[in-house]
Amino acid sequence: MSDPTETNGTAGSAEAAGPTEPGGGPGRHVRVVLVDDHRMFRTGVQAEIGQTEQTGVEVVGEAADVDQAVTVITATRPEVVLLDVHLPGGGGVEVLRRCAPLMGDTEQPVRFLALSVSDAAEDVIGVIRGGARGYVTKTITGTDLVDSVFRVQEGDAVFSPRLAGFVLDAFASTDAPPVDEDMDRLTQREREVLRLIARGYAYKEIAKQLYISVKTVESHVSAVLRKLQLSNRHELTRWATARRLV
C-alpha cells in the first residue's frame, strides 16, 4: 500500500471463500476501492473488512485524492467505492462527477458509498445528489460496513440512521436551497472545522477527529475567521448557530 494509486495484487481473484460475517450469504464477493486522504485510515479499513475469506470483501485499490481516485476506479472497475467526502482536488463530489459514466454503465455499474467523519446535512445531500448510493459515518463498525457494502453492491440505498432524514427532507422539498454566499467562500474542510469549533471542541479534539495536526486546525480557523470577517471563536459560534450548523 506504499502507493495509493496502485491496485492491489489480489485484484480480479476468484479464489476467495464465502464470507462468514453479515453482508451476504456464502459465496458472496465484492470488489472495493478505498478513497480517503488519510493513509492510516485506509490501512485500518483494509485490516477491518479486507480479509476476503472471512468477509467476502476484496480491496482492489486505494487512492488519496481526486485524480488518483478517478485513475484507480477507471483501471479496476470495482463494484463499490468507499468514498471520503473531503479530498484534495475537489472532494468526493468531484470524483462522482468524473466517474458518472461508470455509474451509468448498465452492465457493470460502479456504485459509491460515502464513508466520512462528517455528519453535516450539506455533505450528505451533496454526494447523494452526485450519485452516491449511501452515506455512513466513520463510527460504523466493521461488520456493519461490510453489510453496507454488500447492500450497495445490490443496488440498495444505505445510510447511518440519523442521516437518512437529511436526504428525505432534501428530496421531499421542491424548493431549491437558499444560496449562502458566506458559506460558499469556505472549503469543505473549513466548514467541517467551523462546525466542530461551534460545537465546543478544543483544537486537539478537532485534530484527532479529522486526522490532521493542531497546527492545521489553527490554520483552518484563521482562514474561516478571515473569510467571514469575524474576530474570535465566540463570534464564529454565534454565526454558526444562527445558521443552524451546530
Short mmCIF file of C-alpha atoms in Angstrom, two decimals:
data_model
loop_
_atom_site.label_atom_id
_atom_site.label_comp_id
_atom_site.label_asym_id
_atom_site.label_seq_id
_atom_site.Cartn_x
_atom_site.Cartn_y
_atom_site.Cartn_z
CA MET A 1 0.00 0.00 0.00
CA SER A 2 3.01 2.26 -0.42
CA ASP A 3 1.49 3.94 -3.47
CA PRO A 4 -2.20 4.79 -3.07
CA THR A 5 -2.65 4.92 -6.84
CA GLU A 6 -1.64 1.30 -7.28
CA THR A 7 -4.14 -1.51 -7.48
CA ASN A 8 -3.69 -4.38 -5.07
CA GLY A 9 -2.24 -7.67 -6.19
CA THR A 10 -5.45 -9.56 -5.36
CA ALA A 11 -7.48 -7.67 -7.96
CA GLY A 12 -9.65 -9.95 -10.03
CA SER A 13 -9.04 -13.03 -7.87
CA ALA A 14 -11.84 -15.58 -7.87
CA GLU A 15 -10.38 -17.78 -5.14
CA ALA A 16 -11.88 -16.09 -2.08
CA ALA A 17 -14.14 -18.19 0.09
CA GLY A 18 -17.61 -17.02 1.03
CA PRO A 19 -17.98 -14.54 3.88
CA THR A 20 -18.75 -15.75 7.37
CA GLU A 21 -19.87 -12.36 8.71
CA PRO A 22 -23.05 -10.38 7.94
CA GLY A 23 -23.19 -8.84 4.49
CA GLY A 24 -24.38 -11.73 2.40
CA GLY A 25 -24.70 -15.47 2.14
CA PRO A 26 -21.96 -17.98 1.33
CA GLY A 27 -20.12 -17.28 -1.89
CA ARG A 28 -20.79 -13.53 -1.85
CA HIS A 29 -17.91 -11.43 -3.15
CA VAL A 30 -17.46 -7.72 -3.82
CA ARG A 31 -14.52 -5.78 -5.23
CA VAL A 32 -13.92 -2.47 -3.45
CA VAL A 33 -11.72 0.61 -3.86
CA LEU A 34 -10.90 2.75 -0.80
CA VAL A 35 -10.70 6.51 -1.36
CA ASP A 36 -9.51 8.55 1.63
CA ASP A 37 -6.70 11.06 2.04
CA HIS A 38 -5.53 9.53 5.34
CA ARG A 39 -3.25 6.56 4.80
CA MET A 40 -3.69 5.27 8.36
CA PHE A 41 -7.46 5.25 7.97
CA ARG A 42 -7.24 3.33 4.71
CA THR A 43 -4.94 0.83 6.39
CA GLY A 44 -7.42 0.42 9.24
CA VAL A 45 -10.36 -0.16 6.91
CA GLN A 46 -8.34 -2.64 4.90
CA ALA A 47 -7.49 -4.57 8.07
CA GLU A 48 -11.09 -4.44 9.31
CA ILE A 49 -13.00 -5.51 6.21
CA GLY A 50 -10.44 -6.66 3.67
CA GLN A 51 -9.95 -10.22 4.93
CA THR A 52 -11.63 -11.67 1.87
CA GLU A 53 -12.02 -15.25 3.10
CA GLN A 54 -13.96 -14.03 6.13
CA THR A 55 -15.85 -11.02 4.78
CA GLY A 56 -16.13 -11.54 1.03
CA VAL A 57 -14.71 -8.04 0.51
CA GLU A 58 -11.69 -7.74 -1.79
CA VAL A 59 -9.91 -4.37 -1.69
CA VAL A 60 -8.53 -3.96 -5.20
CA GLY A 61 -7.18 -0.43 -4.99
CA GLU A 62 -6.72 2.75 -2.96
CA ALA A 63 -6.49 6.46 -3.64
CA ALA A 64 -5.75 9.59 -1.63
CA ASP A 65 -7.08 12.41 -3.83
CA VAL A 66 -9.47 13.07 -6.67
CA ASP A 67 -7.10 12.42 -9.57
CA GLN A 68 -5.79 9.20 -8.03
CA ALA A 69 -9.34 8.06 -7.32
CA VAL A 70 -10.52 8.51 -10.90
CA THR A 71 -7.42 6.72 -12.20
CA VAL A 72 -7.76 3.72 -9.87
CA ILE A 73 -11.53 3.40 -10.23
CA THR A 74 -11.29 3.53 -14.03
CA ALA A 75 -8.50 0.94 -14.05
CA THR A 76 -10.04 -1.56 -11.63
CA ARG A 77 -13.78 -1.08 -12.26
CA PRO A 78 -14.77 -2.11 -8.71
CA GLU A 79 -18.35 -2.86 -7.78
CA VAL A 80 -18.29 -0.48 -4.81
CA VAL A 81 -16.16 2.54 -3.94
CA LEU A 82 -15.85 3.65 -0.32
CA LEU A 83 -15.53 7.40 -0.80
CA ASP A 84 -14.47 10.08 1.66
CA VAL A 85 -16.33 13.37 1.22
CA HIS A 86 -13.36 15.69 1.78
CA LEU A 87 -10.49 15.01 -0.61
CA PRO A 88 -7.69 17.08 -2.14
CA GLY A 89 -8.56 18.08 -5.67
CA GLY A 90 -12.25 18.87 -5.34
CA GLY A 91 -13.75 16.44 -2.83
CA GLY A 92 -15.91 13.37 -3.20
CA VAL A 93 -18.45 15.22 -5.33
CA GLU A 94 -15.79 15.80 -7.97
CA VAL A 95 -14.92 12.09 -8.01
CA LEU A 96 -18.60 11.33 -8.56
CA ARG A 97 -18.87 13.86 -11.36
CA ARG A 98 -15.87 12.45 -13.20
CA CYS A 99 -17.00 8.86 -12.69
CA ALA A 100 -20.58 9.46 -13.84
CA PRO A 101 -20.15 7.31 -16.99
CA LEU A 102 -19.01 4.37 -14.84
CA MET A 103 -22.02 4.76 -12.55
CA GLY A 104 -24.29 4.78 -15.57
CA ASP A 105 -22.89 1.58 -17.07
CA THR A 106 -25.89 -0.76 -17.22
CA GLU A 107 -23.80 -3.94 -17.43
CA GLN A 108 -21.10 -3.24 -14.86
CA PRO A 109 -22.03 -0.19 -12.77
CA VAL A 110 -19.61 1.23 -10.23
CA ARG A 111 -21.53 2.19 -7.10
CA PHE A 112 -20.38 4.62 -4.43
CA LEU A 113 -20.84 4.55 -0.65
CA ALA A 114 -19.68 7.68 1.16
CA LEU A 115 -17.69 6.97 4.34
CA SER A 116 -16.91 10.18 6.19
CA VAL A 117 -16.32 11.71 9.60
CA SER A 118 -18.77 14.47 8.65
CA ASP A 119 -22.44 14.19 9.54
CA ALA A 120 -23.34 17.58 8.03
CA ALA A 121 -26.55 17.72 6.03
CA GLU A 122 -24.94 19.58 3.12
CA ASP A 123 -22.22 16.93 2.81
CA VAL A 124 -24.75 14.10 2.84
CA ILE A 125 -27.06 15.75 0.33
CA GLY A 126 -24.17 16.83 -1.91
CA VAL A 127 -22.80 13.34 -2.50
CA ILE A 128 -26.25 11.77 -2.83
CA ARG A 129 -27.17 14.33 -5.48
CA GLY A 130 -23.83 13.46 -7.10
CA GLY A 131 -24.86 9.83 -7.43
CA ALA A 132 -23.65 8.02 -4.30
CA ARG A 133 -25.90 5.15 -3.18
CA GLY A 134 -25.44 5.81 0.53
CA TYR A 135 -23.63 7.62 3.30
CA VAL A 136 -22.26 6.21 6.55
CA THR A 137 -20.04 7.83 9.16
CA LYS A 138 -16.67 6.58 10.34
CA THR A 139 -18.15 5.48 13.67
CA ILE A 140 -19.64 2.47 11.86
CA THR A 141 -18.47 -0.99 12.95
CA GLY A 142 -16.57 -3.26 10.61
CA THR A 143 -19.43 -5.76 10.49
CA ASP A 144 -21.97 -3.07 9.62
CA LEU A 145 -19.65 -1.61 7.00
CA VAL A 146 -19.33 -5.00 5.30
CA ASP A 147 -23.11 -5.31 5.33
CA SER A 148 -23.47 -1.80 3.87
CA VAL A 149 -21.00 -2.54 1.07
CA PHE A 150 -22.94 -5.65 0.01
CA ARG A 151 -26.25 -3.79 0.14
CA VAL A 152 -24.88 -1.02 -2.07
CA GLN A 153 -23.50 -3.64 -4.46
CA GLU A 154 -27.05 -4.97 -4.78
CA GLY A 155 -28.40 -1.51 -5.55
CA ASP A 156 -29.84 -0.61 -2.13
CA ALA A 157 -29.54 2.85 -0.58
CA VAL A 158 -27.74 2.77 2.77
CA PHE A 159 -27.49 5.49 5.41
CA SER A 160 -26.45 5.85 9.01
CA PRO A 161 -29.77 6.21 10.88
CA ARG A 162 -29.79 9.94 11.62
CA LEU A 163 -28.55 10.85 8.15
CA ALA A 164 -31.49 9.34 6.30
CA GLY A 165 -33.70 12.19 7.49
CA PHE A 166 -31.47 14.76 5.77
CA VAL A 167 -31.95 13.01 2.45
CA LEU A 168 -35.71 12.57 2.87
CA ASP A 169 -36.14 16.23 3.78
CA ALA A 170 -33.97 17.40 0.89
CA PHE A 171 -35.69 15.36 -1.79
CA ALA A 172 -39.19 15.89 -0.40
CA SER A 173 -38.81 19.63 -0.86
CA THR A 174 -39.38 21.13 -4.29
CA ASP A 175 -37.76 24.39 -3.25
CA ALA A 176 -34.13 24.98 -4.17
CA PRO A 177 -31.93 25.52 -1.09
CA PRO A 178 -31.08 29.18 -0.48
CA VAL A 179 -27.63 30.32 -1.57
CA ASP A 180 -25.37 31.30 1.33
CA GLU A 181 -22.57 33.36 -0.17
CA ASP A 182 -20.61 33.37 3.10
CA MET A 183 -20.65 29.56 3.31
CA ASP A 184 -19.68 29.31 -0.34
CA ARG A 185 -16.43 31.07 0.48
CA LEU A 186 -15.36 28.21 2.74
CA THR A 187 -13.78 24.97 1.60
CA GLN A 188 -15.30 21.66 2.69
CA ARG A 189 -12.58 21.19 5.32
CA GLU A 190 -13.06 24.71 6.65
CA ARG A 191 -16.79 24.04 7.04
CA GLU A 192 -16.01 20.87 8.95
CA VAL A 193 -13.64 22.68 11.33
CA LEU A 194 -16.17 25.51 11.72
CA ARG A 195 -18.89 23.08 12.74
CA LEU A 196 -16.70 21.37 15.36
CA ILE A 197 -15.50 24.69 16.76
CA ALA A 198 -19.11 25.81 17.07
CA ARG A 199 -19.90 22.62 18.98
CA GLY A 200 -17.26 23.50 21.56
CA TYR A 201 -14.48 21.11 20.55
CA ALA A 202 -10.90 22.04 21.50
CA TYR A 203 -8.29 22.24 18.76
CA LYS A 204 -6.70 18.96 19.90
CA GLU A 205 -10.08 17.19 19.76
CA ILE A 206 -10.74 18.52 16.27
CA ALA A 207 -7.31 17.41 15.11
CA LYS A 208 -7.96 13.91 16.42
CA GLN A 209 -11.39 13.66 14.80
CA LEU A 210 -10.22 14.91 11.40
CA TYR A 211 -6.84 13.13 11.42
CA ILE A 212 -4.94 16.40 11.00
CA SER A 213 -2.44 18.32 13.13
CA VAL A 214 -3.35 21.00 15.67
CA LYS A 215 -1.38 23.48 13.55
CA THR A 216 -3.54 22.64 10.53
CA VAL A 217 -6.68 23.17 12.63
CA GLU A 218 -5.38 26.59 13.67
CA SER A 219 -4.71 27.47 10.03
CA HIS A 220 -8.25 26.49 9.04
CA VAL A 221 -9.76 28.51 11.90
CA SER A 222 -7.72 31.57 10.89
CA ALA A 223 -8.91 31.19 7.30
CA VAL A 224 -12.55 30.88 8.40
CA LEU A 225 -12.34 33.96 10.62
CA ARG A 226 -10.73 35.94 7.80
CA LYS A 227 -13.25 34.88 5.15
CA LEU A 228 -16.25 35.52 7.41
CA GLN A 229 -14.75 38.73 8.82
CA LEU A 230 -15.08 37.52 12.41
CA SER A 231 -12.72 38.21 15.32
CA ASN A 232 -12.78 35.12 17.53
CA ARG A 233 -14.29 31.68 18.07
CA HIS A 234 -17.17 33.11 20.14
CA GLU A 235 -18.34 35.20 17.20
CA LEU A 236 -17.80 32.17 14.98
CA THR A 237 -20.00 30.06 17.24
CA ARG A 238 -22.79 32.64 17.16
CA TRP A 239 -22.50 32.83 13.35
CA ALA A 240 -22.76 29.04 13.01
CA THR A 241 -25.64 28.78 15.49
CA ALA A 242 -27.63 31.43 13.61
CA ARG A 243 -27.34 29.24 10.50
CA ARG A 244 -28.21 26.07 12.41
CA LEU A 245 -24.88 24.46 11.61
CA VAL A 246 -24.25 23.24 15.16
#
